[in-house]
N, CA and C atoms as an extended XYZ file, in Angstrom:
444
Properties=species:S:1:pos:R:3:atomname:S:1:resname:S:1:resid:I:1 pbc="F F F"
N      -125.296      109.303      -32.877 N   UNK     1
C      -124.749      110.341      -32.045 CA  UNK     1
C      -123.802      111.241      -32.842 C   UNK     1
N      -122.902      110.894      -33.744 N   UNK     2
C      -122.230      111.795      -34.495 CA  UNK     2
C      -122.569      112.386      -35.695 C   UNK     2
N      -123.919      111.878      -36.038 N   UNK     3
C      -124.402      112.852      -36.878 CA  UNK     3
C      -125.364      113.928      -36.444 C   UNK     3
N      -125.766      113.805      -34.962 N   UNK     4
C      -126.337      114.626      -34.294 CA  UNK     4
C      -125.167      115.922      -34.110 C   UNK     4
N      -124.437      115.753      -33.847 N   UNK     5
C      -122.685      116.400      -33.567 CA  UNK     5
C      -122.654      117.239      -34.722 C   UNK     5
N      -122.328      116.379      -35.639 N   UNK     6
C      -122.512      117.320      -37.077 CA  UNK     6
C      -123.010      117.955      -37.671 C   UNK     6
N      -124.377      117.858      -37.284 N   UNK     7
C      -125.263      118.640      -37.378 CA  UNK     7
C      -125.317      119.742      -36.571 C   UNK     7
N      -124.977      119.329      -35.448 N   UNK     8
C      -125.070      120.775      -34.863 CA  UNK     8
C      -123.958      121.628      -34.981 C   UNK     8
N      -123.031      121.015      -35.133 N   UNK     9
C      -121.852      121.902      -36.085 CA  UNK     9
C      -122.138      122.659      -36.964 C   UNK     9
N      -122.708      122.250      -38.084 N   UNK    10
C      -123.075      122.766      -39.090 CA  UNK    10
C      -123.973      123.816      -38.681 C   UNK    10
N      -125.048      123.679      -37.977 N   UNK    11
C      -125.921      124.687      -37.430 CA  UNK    11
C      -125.249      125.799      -37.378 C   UNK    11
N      -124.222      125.329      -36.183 N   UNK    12
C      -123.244      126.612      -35.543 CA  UNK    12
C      -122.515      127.411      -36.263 C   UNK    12
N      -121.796      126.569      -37.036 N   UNK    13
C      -121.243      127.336      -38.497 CA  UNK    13
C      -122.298      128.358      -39.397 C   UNK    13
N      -123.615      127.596      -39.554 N   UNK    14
C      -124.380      128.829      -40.331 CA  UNK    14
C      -124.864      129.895      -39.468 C   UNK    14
N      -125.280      129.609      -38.415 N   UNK    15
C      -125.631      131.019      -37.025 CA  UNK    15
C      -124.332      132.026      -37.189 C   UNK    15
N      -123.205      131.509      -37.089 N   UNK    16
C      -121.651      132.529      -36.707 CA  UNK    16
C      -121.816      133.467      -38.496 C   UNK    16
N      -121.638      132.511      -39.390 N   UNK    17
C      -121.645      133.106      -40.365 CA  UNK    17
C      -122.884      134.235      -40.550 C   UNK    17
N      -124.355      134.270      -40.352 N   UNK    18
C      -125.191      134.474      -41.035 CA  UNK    18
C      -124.882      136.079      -40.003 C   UNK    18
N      -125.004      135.639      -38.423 N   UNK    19
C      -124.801      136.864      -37.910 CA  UNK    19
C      -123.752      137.995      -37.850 C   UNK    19
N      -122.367      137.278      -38.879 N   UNK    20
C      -121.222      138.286      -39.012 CA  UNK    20
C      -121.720      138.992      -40.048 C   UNK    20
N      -122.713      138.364      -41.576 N   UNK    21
C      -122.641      139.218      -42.535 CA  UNK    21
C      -124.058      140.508      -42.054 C   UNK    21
N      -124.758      139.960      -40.782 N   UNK    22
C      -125.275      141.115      -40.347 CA  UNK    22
C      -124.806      142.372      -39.216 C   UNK    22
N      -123.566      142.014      -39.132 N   UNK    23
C      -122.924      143.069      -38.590 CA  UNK    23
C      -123.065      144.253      -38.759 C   UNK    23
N      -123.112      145.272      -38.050 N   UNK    24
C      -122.850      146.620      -38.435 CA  UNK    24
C      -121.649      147.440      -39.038 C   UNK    24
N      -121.911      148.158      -39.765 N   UNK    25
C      -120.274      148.756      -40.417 CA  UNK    25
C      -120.244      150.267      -39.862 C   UNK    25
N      -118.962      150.620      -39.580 N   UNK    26
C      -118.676      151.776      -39.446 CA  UNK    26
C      -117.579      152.521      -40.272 C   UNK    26
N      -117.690      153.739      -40.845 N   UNK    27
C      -116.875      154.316      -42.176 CA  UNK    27
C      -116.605      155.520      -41.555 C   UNK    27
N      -115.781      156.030      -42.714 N   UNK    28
C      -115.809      157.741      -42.228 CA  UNK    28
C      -115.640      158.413      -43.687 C   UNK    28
N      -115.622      157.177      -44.741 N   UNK    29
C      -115.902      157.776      -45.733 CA  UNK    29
C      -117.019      158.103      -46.887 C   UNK    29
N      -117.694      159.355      -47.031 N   UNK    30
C      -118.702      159.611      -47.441 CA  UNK    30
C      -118.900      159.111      -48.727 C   UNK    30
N      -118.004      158.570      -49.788 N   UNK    31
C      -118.306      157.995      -50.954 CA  UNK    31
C      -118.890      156.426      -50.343 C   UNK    31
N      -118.761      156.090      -49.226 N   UNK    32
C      -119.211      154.557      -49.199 CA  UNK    32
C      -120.816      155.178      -49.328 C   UNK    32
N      -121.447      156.245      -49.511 N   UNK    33
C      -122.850      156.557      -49.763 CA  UNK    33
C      -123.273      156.164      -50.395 C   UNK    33
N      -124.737      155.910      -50.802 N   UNK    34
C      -125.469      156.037      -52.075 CA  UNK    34
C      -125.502      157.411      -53.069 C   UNK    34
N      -125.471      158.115      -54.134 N   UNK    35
C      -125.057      159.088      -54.534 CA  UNK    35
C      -126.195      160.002      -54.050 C   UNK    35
N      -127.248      160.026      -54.111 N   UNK    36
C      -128.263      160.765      -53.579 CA  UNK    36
C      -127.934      161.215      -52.230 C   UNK    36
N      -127.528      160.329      -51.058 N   UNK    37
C      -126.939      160.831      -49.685 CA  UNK    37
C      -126.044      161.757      -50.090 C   UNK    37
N      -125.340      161.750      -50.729 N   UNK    38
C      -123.644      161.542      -50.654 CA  UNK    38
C      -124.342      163.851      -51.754 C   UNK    38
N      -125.031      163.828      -52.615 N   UNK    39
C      -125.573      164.789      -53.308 CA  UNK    39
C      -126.488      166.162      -51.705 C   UNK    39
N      -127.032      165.001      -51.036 N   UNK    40
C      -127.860      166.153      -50.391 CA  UNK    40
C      -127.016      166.799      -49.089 C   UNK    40
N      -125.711      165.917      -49.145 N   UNK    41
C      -124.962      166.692      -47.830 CA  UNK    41
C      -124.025      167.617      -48.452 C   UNK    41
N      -123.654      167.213      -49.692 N   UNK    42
C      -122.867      168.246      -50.453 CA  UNK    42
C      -123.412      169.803      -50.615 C   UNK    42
N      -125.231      169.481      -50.727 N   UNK    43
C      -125.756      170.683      -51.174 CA  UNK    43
C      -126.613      171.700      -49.644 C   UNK    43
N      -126.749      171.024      -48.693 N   UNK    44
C      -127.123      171.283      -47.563 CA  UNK    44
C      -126.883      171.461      -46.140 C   UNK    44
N      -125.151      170.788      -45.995 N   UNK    45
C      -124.389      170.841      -45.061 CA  UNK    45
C      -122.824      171.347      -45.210 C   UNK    45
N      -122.528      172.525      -44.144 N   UNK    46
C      -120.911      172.572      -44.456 CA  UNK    46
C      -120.321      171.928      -44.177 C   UNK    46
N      -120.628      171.401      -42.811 N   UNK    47
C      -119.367      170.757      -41.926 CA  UNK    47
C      -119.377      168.841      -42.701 C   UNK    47
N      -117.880      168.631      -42.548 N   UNK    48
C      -117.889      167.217      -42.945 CA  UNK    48
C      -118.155      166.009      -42.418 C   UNK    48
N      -117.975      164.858      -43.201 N   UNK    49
C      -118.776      163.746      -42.295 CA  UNK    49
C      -117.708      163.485      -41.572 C   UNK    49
N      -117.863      162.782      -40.449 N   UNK    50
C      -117.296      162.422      -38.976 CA  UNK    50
C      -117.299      160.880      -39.011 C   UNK    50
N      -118.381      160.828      -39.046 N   UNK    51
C      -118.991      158.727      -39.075 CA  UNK    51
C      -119.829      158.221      -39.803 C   UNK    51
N      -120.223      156.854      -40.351 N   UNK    52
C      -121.211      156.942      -40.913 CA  UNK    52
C      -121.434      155.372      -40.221 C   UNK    52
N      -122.480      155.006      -40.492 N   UNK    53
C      -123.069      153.537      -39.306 CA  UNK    53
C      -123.987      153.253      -40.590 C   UNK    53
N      -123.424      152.007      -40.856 N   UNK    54
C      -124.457      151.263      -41.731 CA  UNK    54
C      -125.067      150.448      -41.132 C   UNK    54
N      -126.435      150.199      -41.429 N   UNK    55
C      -127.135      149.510      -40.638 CA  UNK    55
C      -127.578      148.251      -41.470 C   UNK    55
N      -126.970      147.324      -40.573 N   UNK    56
C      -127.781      145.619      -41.443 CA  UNK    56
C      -128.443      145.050      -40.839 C   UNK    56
N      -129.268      144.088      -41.823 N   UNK    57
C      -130.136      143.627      -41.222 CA  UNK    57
C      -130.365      141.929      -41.851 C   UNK    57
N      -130.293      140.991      -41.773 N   UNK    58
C      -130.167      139.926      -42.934 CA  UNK    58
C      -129.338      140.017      -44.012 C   UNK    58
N      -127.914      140.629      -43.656 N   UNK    59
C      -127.034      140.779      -44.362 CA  UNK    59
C      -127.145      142.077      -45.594 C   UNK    59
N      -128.242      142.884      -45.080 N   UNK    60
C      -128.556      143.838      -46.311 CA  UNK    60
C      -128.455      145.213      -45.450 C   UNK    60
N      -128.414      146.069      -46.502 N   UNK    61
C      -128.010      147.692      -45.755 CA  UNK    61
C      -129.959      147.949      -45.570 C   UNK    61
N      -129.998      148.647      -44.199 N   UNK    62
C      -131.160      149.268      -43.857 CA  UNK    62
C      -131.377      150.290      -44.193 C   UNK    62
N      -130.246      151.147      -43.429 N   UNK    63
C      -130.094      152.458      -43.573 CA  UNK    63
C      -128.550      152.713      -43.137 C   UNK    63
N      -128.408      154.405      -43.313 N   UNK    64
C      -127.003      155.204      -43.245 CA  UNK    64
C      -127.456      155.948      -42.240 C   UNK    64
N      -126.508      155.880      -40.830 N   UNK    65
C      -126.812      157.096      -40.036 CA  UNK    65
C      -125.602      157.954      -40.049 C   UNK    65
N      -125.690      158.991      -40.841 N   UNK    66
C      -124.390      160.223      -40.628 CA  UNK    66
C      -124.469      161.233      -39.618 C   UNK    66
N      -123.139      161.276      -38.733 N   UNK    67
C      -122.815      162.317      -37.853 CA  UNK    67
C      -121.581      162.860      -38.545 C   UNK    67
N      -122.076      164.261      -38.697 N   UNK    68
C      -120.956      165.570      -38.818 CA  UNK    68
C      -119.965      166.221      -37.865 C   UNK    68
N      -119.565      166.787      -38.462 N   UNK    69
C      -118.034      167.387      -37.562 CA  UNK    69
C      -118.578      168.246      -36.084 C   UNK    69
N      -120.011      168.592      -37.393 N   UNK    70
C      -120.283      170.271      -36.202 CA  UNK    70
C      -121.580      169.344      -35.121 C   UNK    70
N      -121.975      167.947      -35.407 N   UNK    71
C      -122.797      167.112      -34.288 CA  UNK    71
C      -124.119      166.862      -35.193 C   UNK    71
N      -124.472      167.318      -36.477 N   UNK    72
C      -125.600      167.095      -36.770 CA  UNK    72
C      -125.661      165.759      -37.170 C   UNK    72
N      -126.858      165.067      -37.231 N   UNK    73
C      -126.923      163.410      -37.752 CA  UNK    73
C      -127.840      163.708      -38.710 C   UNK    73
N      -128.162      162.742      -39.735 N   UNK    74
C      -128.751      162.009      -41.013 CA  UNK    74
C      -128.977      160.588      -40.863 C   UNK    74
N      -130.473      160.309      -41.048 N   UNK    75
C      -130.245      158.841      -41.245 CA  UNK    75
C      -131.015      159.206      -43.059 C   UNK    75
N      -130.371      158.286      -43.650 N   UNK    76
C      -131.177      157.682      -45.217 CA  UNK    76
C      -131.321      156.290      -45.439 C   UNK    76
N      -131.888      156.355      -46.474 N   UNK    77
C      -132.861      154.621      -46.543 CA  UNK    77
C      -131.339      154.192      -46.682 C   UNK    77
N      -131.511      153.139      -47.095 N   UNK    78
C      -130.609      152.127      -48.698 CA  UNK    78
C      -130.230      152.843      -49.882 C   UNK    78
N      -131.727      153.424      -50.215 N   UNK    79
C      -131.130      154.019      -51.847 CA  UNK    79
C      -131.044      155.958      -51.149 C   UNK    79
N      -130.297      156.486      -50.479 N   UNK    80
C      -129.989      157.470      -50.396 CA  UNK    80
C      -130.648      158.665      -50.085 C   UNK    80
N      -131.942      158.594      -49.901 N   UNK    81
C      -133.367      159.349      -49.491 CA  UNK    81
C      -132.989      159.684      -48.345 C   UNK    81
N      -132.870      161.009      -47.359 N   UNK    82
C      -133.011      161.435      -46.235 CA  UNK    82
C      -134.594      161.063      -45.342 C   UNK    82
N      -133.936      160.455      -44.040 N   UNK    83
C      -135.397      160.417      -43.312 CA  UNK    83
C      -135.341      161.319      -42.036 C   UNK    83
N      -134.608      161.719      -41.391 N   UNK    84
C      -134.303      162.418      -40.277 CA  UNK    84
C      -133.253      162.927      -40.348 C   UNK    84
N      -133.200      164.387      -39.551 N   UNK    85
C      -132.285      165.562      -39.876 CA  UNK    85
C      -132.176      165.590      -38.343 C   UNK    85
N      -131.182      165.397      -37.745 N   UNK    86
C      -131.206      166.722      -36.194 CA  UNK    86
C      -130.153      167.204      -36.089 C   UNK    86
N      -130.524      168.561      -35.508 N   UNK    87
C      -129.080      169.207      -35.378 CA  UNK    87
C      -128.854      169.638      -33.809 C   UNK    87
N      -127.952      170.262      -33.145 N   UNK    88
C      -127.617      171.212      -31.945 CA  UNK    88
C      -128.582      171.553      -31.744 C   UNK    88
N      -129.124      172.011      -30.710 N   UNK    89
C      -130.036      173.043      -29.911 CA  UNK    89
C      -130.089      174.294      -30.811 C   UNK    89
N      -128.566      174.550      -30.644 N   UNK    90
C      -128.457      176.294      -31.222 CA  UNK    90
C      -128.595      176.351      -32.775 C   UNK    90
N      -128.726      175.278      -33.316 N   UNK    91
C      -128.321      175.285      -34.767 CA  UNK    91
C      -129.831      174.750      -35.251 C   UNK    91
N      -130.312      174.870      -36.842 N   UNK    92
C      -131.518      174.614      -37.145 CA  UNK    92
C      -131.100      173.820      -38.369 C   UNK    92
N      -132.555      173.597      -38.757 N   UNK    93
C      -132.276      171.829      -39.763 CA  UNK    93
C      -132.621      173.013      -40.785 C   UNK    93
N      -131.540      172.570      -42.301 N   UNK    94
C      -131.705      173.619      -43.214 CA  UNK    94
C      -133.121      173.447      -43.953 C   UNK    94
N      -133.205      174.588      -44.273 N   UNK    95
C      -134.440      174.799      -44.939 CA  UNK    95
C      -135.219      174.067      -45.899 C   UNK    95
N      -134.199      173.276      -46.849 N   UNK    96
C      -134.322      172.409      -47.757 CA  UNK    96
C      -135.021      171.512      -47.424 C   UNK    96
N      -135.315      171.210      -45.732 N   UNK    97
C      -135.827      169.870      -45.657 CA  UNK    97
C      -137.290      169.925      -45.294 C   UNK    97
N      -137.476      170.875      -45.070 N   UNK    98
C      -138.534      171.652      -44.047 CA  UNK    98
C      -140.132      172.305      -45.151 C   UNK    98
N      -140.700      171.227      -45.092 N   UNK    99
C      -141.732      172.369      -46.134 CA  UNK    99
C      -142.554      173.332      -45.914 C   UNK    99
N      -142.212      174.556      -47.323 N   UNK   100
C      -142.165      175.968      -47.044 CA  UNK   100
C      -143.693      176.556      -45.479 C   UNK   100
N      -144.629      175.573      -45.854 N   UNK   101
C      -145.949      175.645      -44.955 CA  UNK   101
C      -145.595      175.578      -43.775 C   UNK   101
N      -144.797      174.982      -43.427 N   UNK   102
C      -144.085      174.331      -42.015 CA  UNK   102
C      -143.320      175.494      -41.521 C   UNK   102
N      -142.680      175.671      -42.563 N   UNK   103
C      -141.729      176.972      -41.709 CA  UNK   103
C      -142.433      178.056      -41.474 C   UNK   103
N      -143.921      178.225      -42.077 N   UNK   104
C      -144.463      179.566      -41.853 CA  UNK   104
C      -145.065      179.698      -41.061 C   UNK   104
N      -146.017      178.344      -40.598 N   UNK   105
C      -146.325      178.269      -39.294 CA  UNK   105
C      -145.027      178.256      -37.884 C   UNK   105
N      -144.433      177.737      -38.026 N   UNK   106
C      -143.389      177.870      -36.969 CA  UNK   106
C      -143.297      179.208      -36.990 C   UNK   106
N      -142.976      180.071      -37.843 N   UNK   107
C      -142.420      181.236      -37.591 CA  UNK   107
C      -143.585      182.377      -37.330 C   UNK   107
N      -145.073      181.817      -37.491 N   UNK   108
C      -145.962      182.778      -36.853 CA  UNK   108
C      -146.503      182.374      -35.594 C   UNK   108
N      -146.488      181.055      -35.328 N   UNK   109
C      -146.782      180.196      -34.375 CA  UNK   109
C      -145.771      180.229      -33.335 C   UNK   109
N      -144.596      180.199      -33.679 N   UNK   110
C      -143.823      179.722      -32.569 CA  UNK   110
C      -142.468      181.093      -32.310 C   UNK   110
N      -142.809      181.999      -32.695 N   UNK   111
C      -141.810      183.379      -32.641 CA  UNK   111
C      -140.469      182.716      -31.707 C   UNK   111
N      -139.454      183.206      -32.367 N   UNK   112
C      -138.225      183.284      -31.301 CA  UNK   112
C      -137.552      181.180      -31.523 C   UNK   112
N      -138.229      180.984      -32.092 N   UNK   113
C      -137.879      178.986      -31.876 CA  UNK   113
C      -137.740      178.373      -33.644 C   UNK   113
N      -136.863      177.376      -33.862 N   UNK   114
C      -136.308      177.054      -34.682 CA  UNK   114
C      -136.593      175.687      -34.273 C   UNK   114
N      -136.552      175.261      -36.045 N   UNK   115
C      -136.317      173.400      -36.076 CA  UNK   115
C      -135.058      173.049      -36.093 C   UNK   115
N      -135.602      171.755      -34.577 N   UNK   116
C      -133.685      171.220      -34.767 CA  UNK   116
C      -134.101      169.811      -34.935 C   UNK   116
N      -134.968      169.385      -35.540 N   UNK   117
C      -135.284      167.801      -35.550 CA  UNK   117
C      -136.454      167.910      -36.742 C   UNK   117
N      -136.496      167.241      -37.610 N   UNK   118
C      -137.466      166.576      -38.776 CA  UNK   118
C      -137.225      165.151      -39.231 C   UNK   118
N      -138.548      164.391      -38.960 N   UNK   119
C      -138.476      163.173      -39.518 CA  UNK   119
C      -139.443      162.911      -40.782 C   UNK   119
N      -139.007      162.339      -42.000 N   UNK   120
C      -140.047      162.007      -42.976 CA  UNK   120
C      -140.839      160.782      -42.123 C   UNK   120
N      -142.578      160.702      -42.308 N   UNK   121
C      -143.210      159.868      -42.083 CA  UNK   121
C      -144.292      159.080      -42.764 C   UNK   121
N      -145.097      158.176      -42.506 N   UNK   122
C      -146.065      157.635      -43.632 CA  UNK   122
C      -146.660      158.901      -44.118 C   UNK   122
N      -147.193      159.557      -42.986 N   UNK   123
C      -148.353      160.850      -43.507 CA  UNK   123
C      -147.508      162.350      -43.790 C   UNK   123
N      -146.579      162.496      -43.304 N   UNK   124
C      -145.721      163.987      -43.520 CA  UNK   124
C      -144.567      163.856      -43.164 C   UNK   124
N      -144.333      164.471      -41.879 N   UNK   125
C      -143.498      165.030      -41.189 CA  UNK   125
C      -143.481      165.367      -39.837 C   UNK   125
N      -142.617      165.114      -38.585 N   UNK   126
C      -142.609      165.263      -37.261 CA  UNK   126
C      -141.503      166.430      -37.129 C   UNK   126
N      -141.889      167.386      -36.706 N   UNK   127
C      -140.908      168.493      -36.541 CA  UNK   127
C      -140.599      168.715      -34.732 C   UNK   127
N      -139.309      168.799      -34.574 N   UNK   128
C      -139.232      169.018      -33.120 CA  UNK   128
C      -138.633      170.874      -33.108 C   UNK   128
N      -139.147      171.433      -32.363 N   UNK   129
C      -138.415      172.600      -31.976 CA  UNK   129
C      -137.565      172.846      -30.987 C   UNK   129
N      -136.641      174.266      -31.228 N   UNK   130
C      -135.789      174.235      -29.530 CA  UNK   130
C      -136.570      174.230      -28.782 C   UNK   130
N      -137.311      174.376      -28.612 N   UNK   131
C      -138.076      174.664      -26.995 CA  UNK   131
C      -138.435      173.288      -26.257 C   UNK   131
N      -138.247      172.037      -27.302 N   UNK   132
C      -138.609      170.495      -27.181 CA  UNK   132
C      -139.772      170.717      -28.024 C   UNK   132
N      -140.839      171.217      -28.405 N   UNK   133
C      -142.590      171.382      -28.839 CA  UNK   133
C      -141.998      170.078      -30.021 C   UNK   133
N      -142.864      168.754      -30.061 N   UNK   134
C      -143.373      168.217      -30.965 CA  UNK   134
C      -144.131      168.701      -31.943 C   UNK   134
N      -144.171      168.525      -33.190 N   UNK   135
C      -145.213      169.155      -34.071 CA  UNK   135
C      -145.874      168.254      -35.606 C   UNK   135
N      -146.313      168.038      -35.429 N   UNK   136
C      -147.175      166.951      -36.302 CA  UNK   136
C      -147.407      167.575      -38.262 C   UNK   136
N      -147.158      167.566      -39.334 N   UNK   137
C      -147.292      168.191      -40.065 CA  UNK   137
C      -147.803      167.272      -41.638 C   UNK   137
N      -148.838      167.461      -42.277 N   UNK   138
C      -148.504      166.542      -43.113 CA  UNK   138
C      -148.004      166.786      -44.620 C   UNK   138
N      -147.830      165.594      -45.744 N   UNK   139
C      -147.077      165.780      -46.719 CA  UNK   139
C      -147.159      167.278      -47.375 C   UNK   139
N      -148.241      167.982      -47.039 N   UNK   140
C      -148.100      169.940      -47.752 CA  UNK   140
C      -147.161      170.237      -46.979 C   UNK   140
N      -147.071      170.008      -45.566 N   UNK   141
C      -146.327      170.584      -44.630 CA  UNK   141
C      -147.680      171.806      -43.893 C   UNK   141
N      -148.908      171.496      -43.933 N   UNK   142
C      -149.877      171.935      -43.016 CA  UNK   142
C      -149.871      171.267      -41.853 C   UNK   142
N      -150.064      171.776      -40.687 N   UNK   143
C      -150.466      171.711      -39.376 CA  UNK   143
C      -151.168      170.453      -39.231 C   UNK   143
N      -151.164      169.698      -37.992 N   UNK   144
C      -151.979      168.306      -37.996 CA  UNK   144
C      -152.494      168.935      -36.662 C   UNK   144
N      -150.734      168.435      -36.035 N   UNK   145
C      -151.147      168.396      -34.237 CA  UNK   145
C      -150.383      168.623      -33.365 C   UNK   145
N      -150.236      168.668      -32.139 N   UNK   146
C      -149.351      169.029      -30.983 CA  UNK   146
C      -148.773      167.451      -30.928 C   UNK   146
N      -147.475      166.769      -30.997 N   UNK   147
C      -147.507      165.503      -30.306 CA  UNK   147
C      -147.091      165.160      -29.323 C   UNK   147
N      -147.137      164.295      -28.573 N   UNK   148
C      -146.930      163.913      -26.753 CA  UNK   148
C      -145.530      164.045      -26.770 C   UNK   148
């Protein structure tokens, strides 16, 4: 009976531990980045960082989700790669992220409407516009599809 006890002690002890070092972290300072994050907000965003949410998972970083002063978010991998951009309604995801094909269709396709959402994906890119329009695009940044 008391090594049943102990054992489950021990259990309990490794569960408490294993799930604190997967905790989530919250910062507000942008050097806790990877330098690549920490490079593409320097060169693509004015407003400063606000929060940053590290994400764990088995005690390891997943990803970085950054929110800015002016509301825009960033998530990047581990090693500092941008995967999703969104910004305000009124405000658009800078150009940098957006490939050049993409923006030309939007802008003959979609007159008057701007990107406020891009996600990198296996095959391209998911672009959202103000208007809500999903838009499907792949790695050229050519046209796929309308998405639900």
């Amino acid at each position: 009976m008391k090594l049943g006890k102990l054992l489950a002690a021990a259990l309990l002890t490794v569960a408490v531990a294993f799930s604190a070092s997967a905790r989530d972290e919250y910062l507000r300072d942008s050097s806790s980045l990877p330098k690549a994050a920490q490079s593409t907000l320097s060169k693509n965003f004015k407003a400063k960082v606000s929060l940053i949410k590290v994400d764990k998972s088995f005690g390891r970083i997943d990803e970085y989700d950054v929110v800015l002063t002016d509301g825009t978010e960033i998530s990047f991998d581990r090693q500092g790669n941008w995967k999703e951009v969104e910004t305000a309604a009124q405000k658009s995801v800078p150009s940098a992220f957006v490939p050049a094909a993409a923006q030309r269709y939007v802008k003959n396709q979609h007159k008057g409407q701007h990107i406020v959402g891009i996600e990198r994906t296996r095959g391209g890119y998911d672009v959202e516009l103000s208007n809500g329009i999903d838009i499907k695009f792949n790695d050229a940044g050519s046209f796929v599809k309308y998405d639900d």
